[in-house]
mmCIF file of C-alpha atoms and ligand atoms in Angstrom:
data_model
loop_
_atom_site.group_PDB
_atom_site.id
_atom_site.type_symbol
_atom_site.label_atom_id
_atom_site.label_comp_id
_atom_site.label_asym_id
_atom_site.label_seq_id
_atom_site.Cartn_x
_atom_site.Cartn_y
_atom_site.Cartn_z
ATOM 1 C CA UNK A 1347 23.670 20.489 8.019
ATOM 2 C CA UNK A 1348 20.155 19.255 7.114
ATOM 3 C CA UNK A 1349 21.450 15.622 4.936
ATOM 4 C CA UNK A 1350 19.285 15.994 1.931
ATOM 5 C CA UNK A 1351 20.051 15.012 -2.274
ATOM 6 C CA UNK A 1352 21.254 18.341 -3.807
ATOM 7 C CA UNK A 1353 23.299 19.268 -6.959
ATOM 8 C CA UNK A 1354 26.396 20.710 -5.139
ATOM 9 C CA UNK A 1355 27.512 18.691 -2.400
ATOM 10 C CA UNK A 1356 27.692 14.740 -1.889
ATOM 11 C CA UNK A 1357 26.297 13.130 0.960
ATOM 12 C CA UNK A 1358 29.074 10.912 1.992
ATOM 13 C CA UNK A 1359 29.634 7.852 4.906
ATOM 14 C CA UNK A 1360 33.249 7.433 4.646
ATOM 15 C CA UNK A 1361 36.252 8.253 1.928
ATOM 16 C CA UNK A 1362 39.614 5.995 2.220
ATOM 17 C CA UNK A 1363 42.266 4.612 0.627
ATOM 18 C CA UNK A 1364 42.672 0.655 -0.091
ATOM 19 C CA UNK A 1365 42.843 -2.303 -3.155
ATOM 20 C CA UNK A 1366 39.952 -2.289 -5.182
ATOM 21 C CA UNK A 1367 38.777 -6.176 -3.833
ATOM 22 C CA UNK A 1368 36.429 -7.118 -6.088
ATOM 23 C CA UNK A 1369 35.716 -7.395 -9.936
ATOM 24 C CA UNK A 1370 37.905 -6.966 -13.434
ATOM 25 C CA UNK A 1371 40.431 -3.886 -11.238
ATOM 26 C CA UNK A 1372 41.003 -6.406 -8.434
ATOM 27 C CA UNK A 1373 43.949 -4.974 -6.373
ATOM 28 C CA UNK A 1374 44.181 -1.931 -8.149
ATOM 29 C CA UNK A 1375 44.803 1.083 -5.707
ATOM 30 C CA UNK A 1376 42.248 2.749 -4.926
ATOM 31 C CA UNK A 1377 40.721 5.600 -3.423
ATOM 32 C CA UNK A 1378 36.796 4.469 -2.095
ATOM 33 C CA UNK A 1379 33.894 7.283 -1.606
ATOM 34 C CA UNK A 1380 31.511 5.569 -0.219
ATOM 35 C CA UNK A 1381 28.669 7.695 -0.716
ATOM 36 C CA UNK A 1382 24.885 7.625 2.035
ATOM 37 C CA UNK A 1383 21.682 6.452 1.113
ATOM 38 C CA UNK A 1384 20.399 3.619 -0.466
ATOM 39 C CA UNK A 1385 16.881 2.955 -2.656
ATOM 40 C CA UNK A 1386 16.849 -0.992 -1.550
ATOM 41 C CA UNK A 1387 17.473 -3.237 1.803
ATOM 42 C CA UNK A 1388 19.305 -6.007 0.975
ATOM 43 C CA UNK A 1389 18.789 -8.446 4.340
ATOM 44 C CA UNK A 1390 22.466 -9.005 4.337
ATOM 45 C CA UNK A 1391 24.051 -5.388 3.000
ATOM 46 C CA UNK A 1392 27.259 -4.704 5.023
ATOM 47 C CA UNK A 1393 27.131 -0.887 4.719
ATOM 48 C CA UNK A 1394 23.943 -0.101 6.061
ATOM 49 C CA UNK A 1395 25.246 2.189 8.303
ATOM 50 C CA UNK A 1396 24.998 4.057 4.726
ATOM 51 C CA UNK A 1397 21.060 4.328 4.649
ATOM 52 C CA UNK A 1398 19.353 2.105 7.669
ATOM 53 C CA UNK A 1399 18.516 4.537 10.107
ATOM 54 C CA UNK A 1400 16.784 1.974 12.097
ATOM 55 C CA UNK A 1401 20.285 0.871 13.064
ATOM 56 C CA UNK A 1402 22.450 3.255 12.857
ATOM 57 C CA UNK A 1403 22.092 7.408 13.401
ATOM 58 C CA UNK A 1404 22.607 8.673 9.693
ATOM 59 C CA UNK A 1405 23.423 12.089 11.493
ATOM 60 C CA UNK A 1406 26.819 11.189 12.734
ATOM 61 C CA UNK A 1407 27.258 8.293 10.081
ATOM 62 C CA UNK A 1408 27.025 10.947 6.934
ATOM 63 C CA UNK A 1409 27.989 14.109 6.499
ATOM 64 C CA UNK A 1410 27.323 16.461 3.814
ATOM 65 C CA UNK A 1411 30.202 17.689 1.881
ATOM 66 C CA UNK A 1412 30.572 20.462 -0.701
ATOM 67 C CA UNK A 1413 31.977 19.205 -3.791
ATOM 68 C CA UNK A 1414 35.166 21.515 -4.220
ATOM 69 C CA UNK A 1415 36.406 20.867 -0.621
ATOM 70 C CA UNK A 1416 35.532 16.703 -1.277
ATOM 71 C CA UNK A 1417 37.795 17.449 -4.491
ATOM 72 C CA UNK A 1418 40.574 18.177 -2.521
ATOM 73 C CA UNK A 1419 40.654 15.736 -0.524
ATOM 74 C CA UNK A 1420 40.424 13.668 -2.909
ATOM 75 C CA UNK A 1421 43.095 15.267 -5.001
ATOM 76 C CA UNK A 1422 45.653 14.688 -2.065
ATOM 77 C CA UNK A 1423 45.339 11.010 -1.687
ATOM 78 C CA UNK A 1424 47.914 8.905 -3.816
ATOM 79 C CA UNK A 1425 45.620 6.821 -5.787
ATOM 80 C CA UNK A 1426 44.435 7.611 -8.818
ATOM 81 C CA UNK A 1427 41.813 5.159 -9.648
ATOM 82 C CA UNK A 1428 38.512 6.589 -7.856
ATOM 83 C CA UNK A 1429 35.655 3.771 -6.524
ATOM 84 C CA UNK A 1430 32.528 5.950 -6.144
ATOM 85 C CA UNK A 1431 29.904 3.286 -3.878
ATOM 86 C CA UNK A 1432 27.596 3.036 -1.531
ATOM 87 C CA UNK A 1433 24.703 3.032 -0.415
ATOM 88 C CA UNK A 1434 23.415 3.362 -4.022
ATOM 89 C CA UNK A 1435 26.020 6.295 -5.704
ATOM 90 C CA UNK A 1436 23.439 6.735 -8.714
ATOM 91 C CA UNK A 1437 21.184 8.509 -6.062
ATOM 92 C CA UNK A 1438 23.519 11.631 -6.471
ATOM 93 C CA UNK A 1439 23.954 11.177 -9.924
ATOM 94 C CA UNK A 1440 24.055 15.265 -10.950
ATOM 95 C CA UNK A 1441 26.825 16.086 -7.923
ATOM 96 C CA UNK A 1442 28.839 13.026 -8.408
ATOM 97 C CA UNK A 1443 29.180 14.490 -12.252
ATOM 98 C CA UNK A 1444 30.162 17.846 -10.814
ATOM 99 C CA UNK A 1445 32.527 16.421 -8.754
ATOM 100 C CA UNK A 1446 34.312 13.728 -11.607
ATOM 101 C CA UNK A 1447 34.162 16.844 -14.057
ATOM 102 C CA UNK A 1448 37.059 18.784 -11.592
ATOM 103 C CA UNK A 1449 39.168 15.016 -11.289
ATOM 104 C CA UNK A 1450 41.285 13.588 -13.113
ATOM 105 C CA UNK A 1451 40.599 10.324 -12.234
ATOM 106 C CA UNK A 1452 40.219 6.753 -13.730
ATOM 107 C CA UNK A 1453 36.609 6.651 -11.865
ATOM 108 C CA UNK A 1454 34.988 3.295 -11.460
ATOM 109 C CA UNK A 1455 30.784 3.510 -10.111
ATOM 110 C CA UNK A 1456 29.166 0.846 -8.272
ATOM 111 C CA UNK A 1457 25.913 0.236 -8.767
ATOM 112 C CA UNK A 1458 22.705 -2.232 -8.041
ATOM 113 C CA UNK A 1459 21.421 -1.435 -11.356
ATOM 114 C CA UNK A 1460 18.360 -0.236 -10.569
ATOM 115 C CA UNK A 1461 18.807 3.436 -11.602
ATOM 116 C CA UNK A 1462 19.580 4.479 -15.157
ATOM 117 C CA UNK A 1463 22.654 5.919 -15.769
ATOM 118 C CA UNK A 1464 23.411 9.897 -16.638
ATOM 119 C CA UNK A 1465 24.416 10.624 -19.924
ATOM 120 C CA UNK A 1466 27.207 12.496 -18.292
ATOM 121 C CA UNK A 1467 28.231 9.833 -15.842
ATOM 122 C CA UNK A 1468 28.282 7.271 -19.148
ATOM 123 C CA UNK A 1469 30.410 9.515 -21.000
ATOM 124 C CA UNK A 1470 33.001 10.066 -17.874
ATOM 125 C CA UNK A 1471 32.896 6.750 -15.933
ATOM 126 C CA UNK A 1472 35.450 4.703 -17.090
ATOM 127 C CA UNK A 1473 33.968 1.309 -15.590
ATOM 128 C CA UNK A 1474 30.717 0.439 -14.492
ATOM 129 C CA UNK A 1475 30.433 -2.690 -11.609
ATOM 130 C CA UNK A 1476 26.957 -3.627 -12.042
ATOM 131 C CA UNK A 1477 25.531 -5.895 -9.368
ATOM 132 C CA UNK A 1478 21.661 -6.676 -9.424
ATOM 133 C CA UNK A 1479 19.874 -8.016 -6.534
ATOM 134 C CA UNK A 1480 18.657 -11.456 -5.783
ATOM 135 C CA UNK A 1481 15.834 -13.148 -4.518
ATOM 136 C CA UNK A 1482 18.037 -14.008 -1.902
ATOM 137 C CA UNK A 1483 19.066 -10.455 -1.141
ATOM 138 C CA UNK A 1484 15.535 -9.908 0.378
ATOM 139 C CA UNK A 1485 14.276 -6.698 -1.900
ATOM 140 C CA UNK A 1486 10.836 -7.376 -3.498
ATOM 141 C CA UNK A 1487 11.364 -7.892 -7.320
ATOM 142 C CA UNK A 1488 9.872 -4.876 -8.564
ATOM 143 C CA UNK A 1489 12.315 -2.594 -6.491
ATOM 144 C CA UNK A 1490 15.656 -4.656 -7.537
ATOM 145 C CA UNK A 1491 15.017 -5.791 -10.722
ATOM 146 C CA UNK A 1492 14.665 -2.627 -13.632
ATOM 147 C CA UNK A 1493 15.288 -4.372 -16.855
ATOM 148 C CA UNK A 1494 15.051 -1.432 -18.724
ATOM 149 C CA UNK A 1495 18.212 0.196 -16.851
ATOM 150 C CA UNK A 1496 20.251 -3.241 -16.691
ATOM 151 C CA UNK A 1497 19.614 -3.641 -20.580
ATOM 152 C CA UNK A 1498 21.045 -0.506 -20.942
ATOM 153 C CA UNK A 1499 24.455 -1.924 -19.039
ATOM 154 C CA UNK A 1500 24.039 -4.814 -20.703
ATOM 155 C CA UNK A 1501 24.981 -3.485 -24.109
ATOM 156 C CA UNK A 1502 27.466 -0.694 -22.711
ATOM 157 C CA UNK A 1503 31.068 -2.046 -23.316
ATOM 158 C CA UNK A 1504 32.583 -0.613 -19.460
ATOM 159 C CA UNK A 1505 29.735 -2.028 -17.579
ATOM 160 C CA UNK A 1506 30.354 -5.452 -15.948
ATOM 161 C CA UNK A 1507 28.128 -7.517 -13.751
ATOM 162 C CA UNK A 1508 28.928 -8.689 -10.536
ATOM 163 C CA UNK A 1509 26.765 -11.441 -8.940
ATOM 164 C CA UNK A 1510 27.171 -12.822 -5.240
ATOM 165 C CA UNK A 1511 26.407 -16.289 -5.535
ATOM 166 C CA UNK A 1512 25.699 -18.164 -2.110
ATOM 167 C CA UNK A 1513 23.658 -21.857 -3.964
ATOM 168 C CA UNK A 1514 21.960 -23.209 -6.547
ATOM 169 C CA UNK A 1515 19.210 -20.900 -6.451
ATOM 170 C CA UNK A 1516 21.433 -17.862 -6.636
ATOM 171 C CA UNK A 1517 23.199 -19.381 -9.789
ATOM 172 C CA UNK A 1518 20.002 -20.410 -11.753
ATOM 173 C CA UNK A 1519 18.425 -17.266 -11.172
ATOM 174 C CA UNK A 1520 21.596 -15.220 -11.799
ATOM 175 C CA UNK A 1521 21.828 -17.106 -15.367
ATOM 176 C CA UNK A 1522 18.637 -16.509 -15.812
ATOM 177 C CA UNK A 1523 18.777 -12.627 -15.671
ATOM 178 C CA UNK A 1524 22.349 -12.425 -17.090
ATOM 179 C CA UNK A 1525 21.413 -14.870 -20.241
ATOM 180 C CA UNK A 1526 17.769 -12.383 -20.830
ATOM 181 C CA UNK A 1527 19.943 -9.571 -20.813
ATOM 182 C CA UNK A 1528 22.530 -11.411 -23.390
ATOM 183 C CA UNK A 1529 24.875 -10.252 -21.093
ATOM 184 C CA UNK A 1530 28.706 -10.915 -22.546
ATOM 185 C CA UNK A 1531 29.944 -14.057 -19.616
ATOM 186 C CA UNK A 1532 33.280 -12.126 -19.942
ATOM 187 C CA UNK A 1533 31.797 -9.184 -18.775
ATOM 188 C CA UNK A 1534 30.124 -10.807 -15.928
ATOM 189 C CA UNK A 1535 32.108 -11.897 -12.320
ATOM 190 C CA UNK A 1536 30.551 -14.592 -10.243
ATOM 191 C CA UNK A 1537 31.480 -14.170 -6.678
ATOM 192 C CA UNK A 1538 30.808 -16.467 -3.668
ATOM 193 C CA UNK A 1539 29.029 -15.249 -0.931
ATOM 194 C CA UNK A 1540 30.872 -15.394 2.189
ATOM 195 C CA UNK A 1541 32.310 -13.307 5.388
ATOM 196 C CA UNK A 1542 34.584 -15.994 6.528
ATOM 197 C CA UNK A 1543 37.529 -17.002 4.483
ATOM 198 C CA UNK A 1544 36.414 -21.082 5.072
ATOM 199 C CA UNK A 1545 33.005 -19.813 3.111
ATOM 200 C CA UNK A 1546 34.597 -17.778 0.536
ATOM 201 C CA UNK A 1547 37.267 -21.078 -0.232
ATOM 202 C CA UNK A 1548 34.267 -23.649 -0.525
ATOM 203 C CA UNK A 1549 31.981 -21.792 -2.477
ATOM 204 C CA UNK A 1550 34.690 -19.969 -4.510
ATOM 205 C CA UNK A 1551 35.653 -24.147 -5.400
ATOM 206 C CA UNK A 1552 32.313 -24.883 -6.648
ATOM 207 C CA UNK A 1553 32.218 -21.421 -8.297
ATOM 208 C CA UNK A 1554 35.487 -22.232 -9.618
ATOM 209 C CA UNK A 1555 33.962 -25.479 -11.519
ATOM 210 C CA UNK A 1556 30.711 -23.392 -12.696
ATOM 211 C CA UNK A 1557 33.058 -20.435 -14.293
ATOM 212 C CA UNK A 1558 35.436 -23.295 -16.111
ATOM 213 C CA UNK A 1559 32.617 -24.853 -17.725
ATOM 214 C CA UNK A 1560 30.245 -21.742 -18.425
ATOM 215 C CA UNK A 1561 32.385 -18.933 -19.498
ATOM 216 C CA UNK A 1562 31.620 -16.538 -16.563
ATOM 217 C CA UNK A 1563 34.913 -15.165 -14.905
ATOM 218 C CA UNK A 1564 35.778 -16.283 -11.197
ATOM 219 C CA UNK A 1565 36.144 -12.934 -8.556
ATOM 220 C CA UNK A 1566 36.615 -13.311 -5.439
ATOM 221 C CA UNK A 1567 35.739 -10.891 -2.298
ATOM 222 C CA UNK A 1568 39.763 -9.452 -1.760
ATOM 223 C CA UNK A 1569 38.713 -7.268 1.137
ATOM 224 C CA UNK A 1570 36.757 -9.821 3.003
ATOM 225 C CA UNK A 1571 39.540 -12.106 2.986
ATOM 226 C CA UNK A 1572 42.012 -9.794 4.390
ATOM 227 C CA UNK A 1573 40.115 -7.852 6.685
ATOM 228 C CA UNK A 1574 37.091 -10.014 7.003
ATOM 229 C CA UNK A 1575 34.120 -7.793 7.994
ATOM 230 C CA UNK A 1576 36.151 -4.371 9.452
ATOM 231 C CA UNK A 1577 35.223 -1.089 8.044
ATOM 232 C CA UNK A 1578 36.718 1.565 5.968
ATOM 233 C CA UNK A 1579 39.881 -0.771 4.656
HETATM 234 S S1 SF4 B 2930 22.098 -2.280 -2.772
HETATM 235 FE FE1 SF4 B 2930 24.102 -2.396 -1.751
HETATM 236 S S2 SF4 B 2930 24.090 -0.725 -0.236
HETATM 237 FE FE2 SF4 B 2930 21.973 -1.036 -0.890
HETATM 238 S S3 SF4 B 2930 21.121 -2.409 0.665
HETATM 239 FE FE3 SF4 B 2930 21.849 -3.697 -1.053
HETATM 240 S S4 SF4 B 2930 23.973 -4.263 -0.517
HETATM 241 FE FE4 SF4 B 2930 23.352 -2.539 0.820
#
């Protein structure tokens, strides 16, 4: 099967069952589709088996599925909280409506922001984990910043930011975008950047001491400190 974007089936790198490990549902059970493809290339993205086929063969790492049989299997997993991600999920926008529209799901979507939103998907989604790009991340600014779709977020009452923060020049610039935006700091997670559990304690202190005295809320990366870098958990 040729893997191309099409209305009625979901191109998809892995589905599985874990603890939501990041953000305002942190530990919340979870069932993940993780969905292919992906409109940036962040230097240090840890799914690019989803879209890089430099690296990886996209033919064996994605397969496309046909929405009622991908319904099914989600419908006989336990969870029922549903993390659509990627890759970038708001590349399949129209099937990943077709699909919520036969679930009954809580459904969170994560997102880089740089798409705008469905009206559909807005009026099913129950919560939105926004988490715009960096300087840092590598993308050229005009491909991972779209203030005209995170402005939309910005003033939508399920969306909430999420920001990996690694220095100071991650933080200023992160303020910078969140505070143009007028983003709510209780809608917005800062999150230190890490794949270690030593990294994620030091910067989550400083981050710690940032949150206390600015309003933002503390996350921390859940899955990366229990499973450090391993796939599919
Ligand atoms: S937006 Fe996400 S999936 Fe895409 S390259 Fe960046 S980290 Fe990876």
């Amino acid at each position: 099967m040729k893997l191309r974007i099409v209305p009625d089936r979901l191109v998809v790198s892995e589905v599985f069952d874990s603890v939501q490990g990041e953000g305002p549902s942190v530990g919340v059970p979870s069932t993940f589709l993780r969905l292919g493809f992906c409109n940036l290339a962040c230097s240090w993205c840890d799914t690019a088996y989803t879209w890089d086929a430099a690296r990886f063969d996209l033919s064996k790492e994605l397969t496309s599925r046909a929405i009622d049989e991908l319904g099914g299997d989600l419908m006989a997993r336990s969870p029922r909280n549903l993390v659509v991600t990627g890759g970038e999920p708001l590349l399949q926008s129209e099937a990943i409506a077709t699909l919520l529209a036969t679930l009954p799901h809580r459904v969170e979507i994560e997102t880089a922001g740089t798409i705008a939103p469905t009206d559909a998907l807005l009026a099913r989604v129950d919560q939105w984990n926004v988490s715009p790009k960096l300087a840092s991340s590598g993308n050229p600014l005009d491909k991972r910043r779209r203030d005209d779709v995170l402005a939309r977020f910005a003033t939508h009452s399920r969306a909430f930011f999420k920001l990996v923060i690694a220095d100071e020049a991650d933080l200023a610039e992160a303020r910078a975008l969140l505070d143009h935006h007028a983003v709510p700091r209780e809608r917005t997670w800062l999150m230190p950047e890490g794949t270690t559990t030593a990294q994620l304690a030091e910067r989550g202190r400083w981050l710690a001491d940032v949150c206390t005295h600015e309003g933002f809320r503390l996350g921390t990366r859940l899955h990366v400190l229990l499973w450090g870098d391993r796939r599919g958990v």
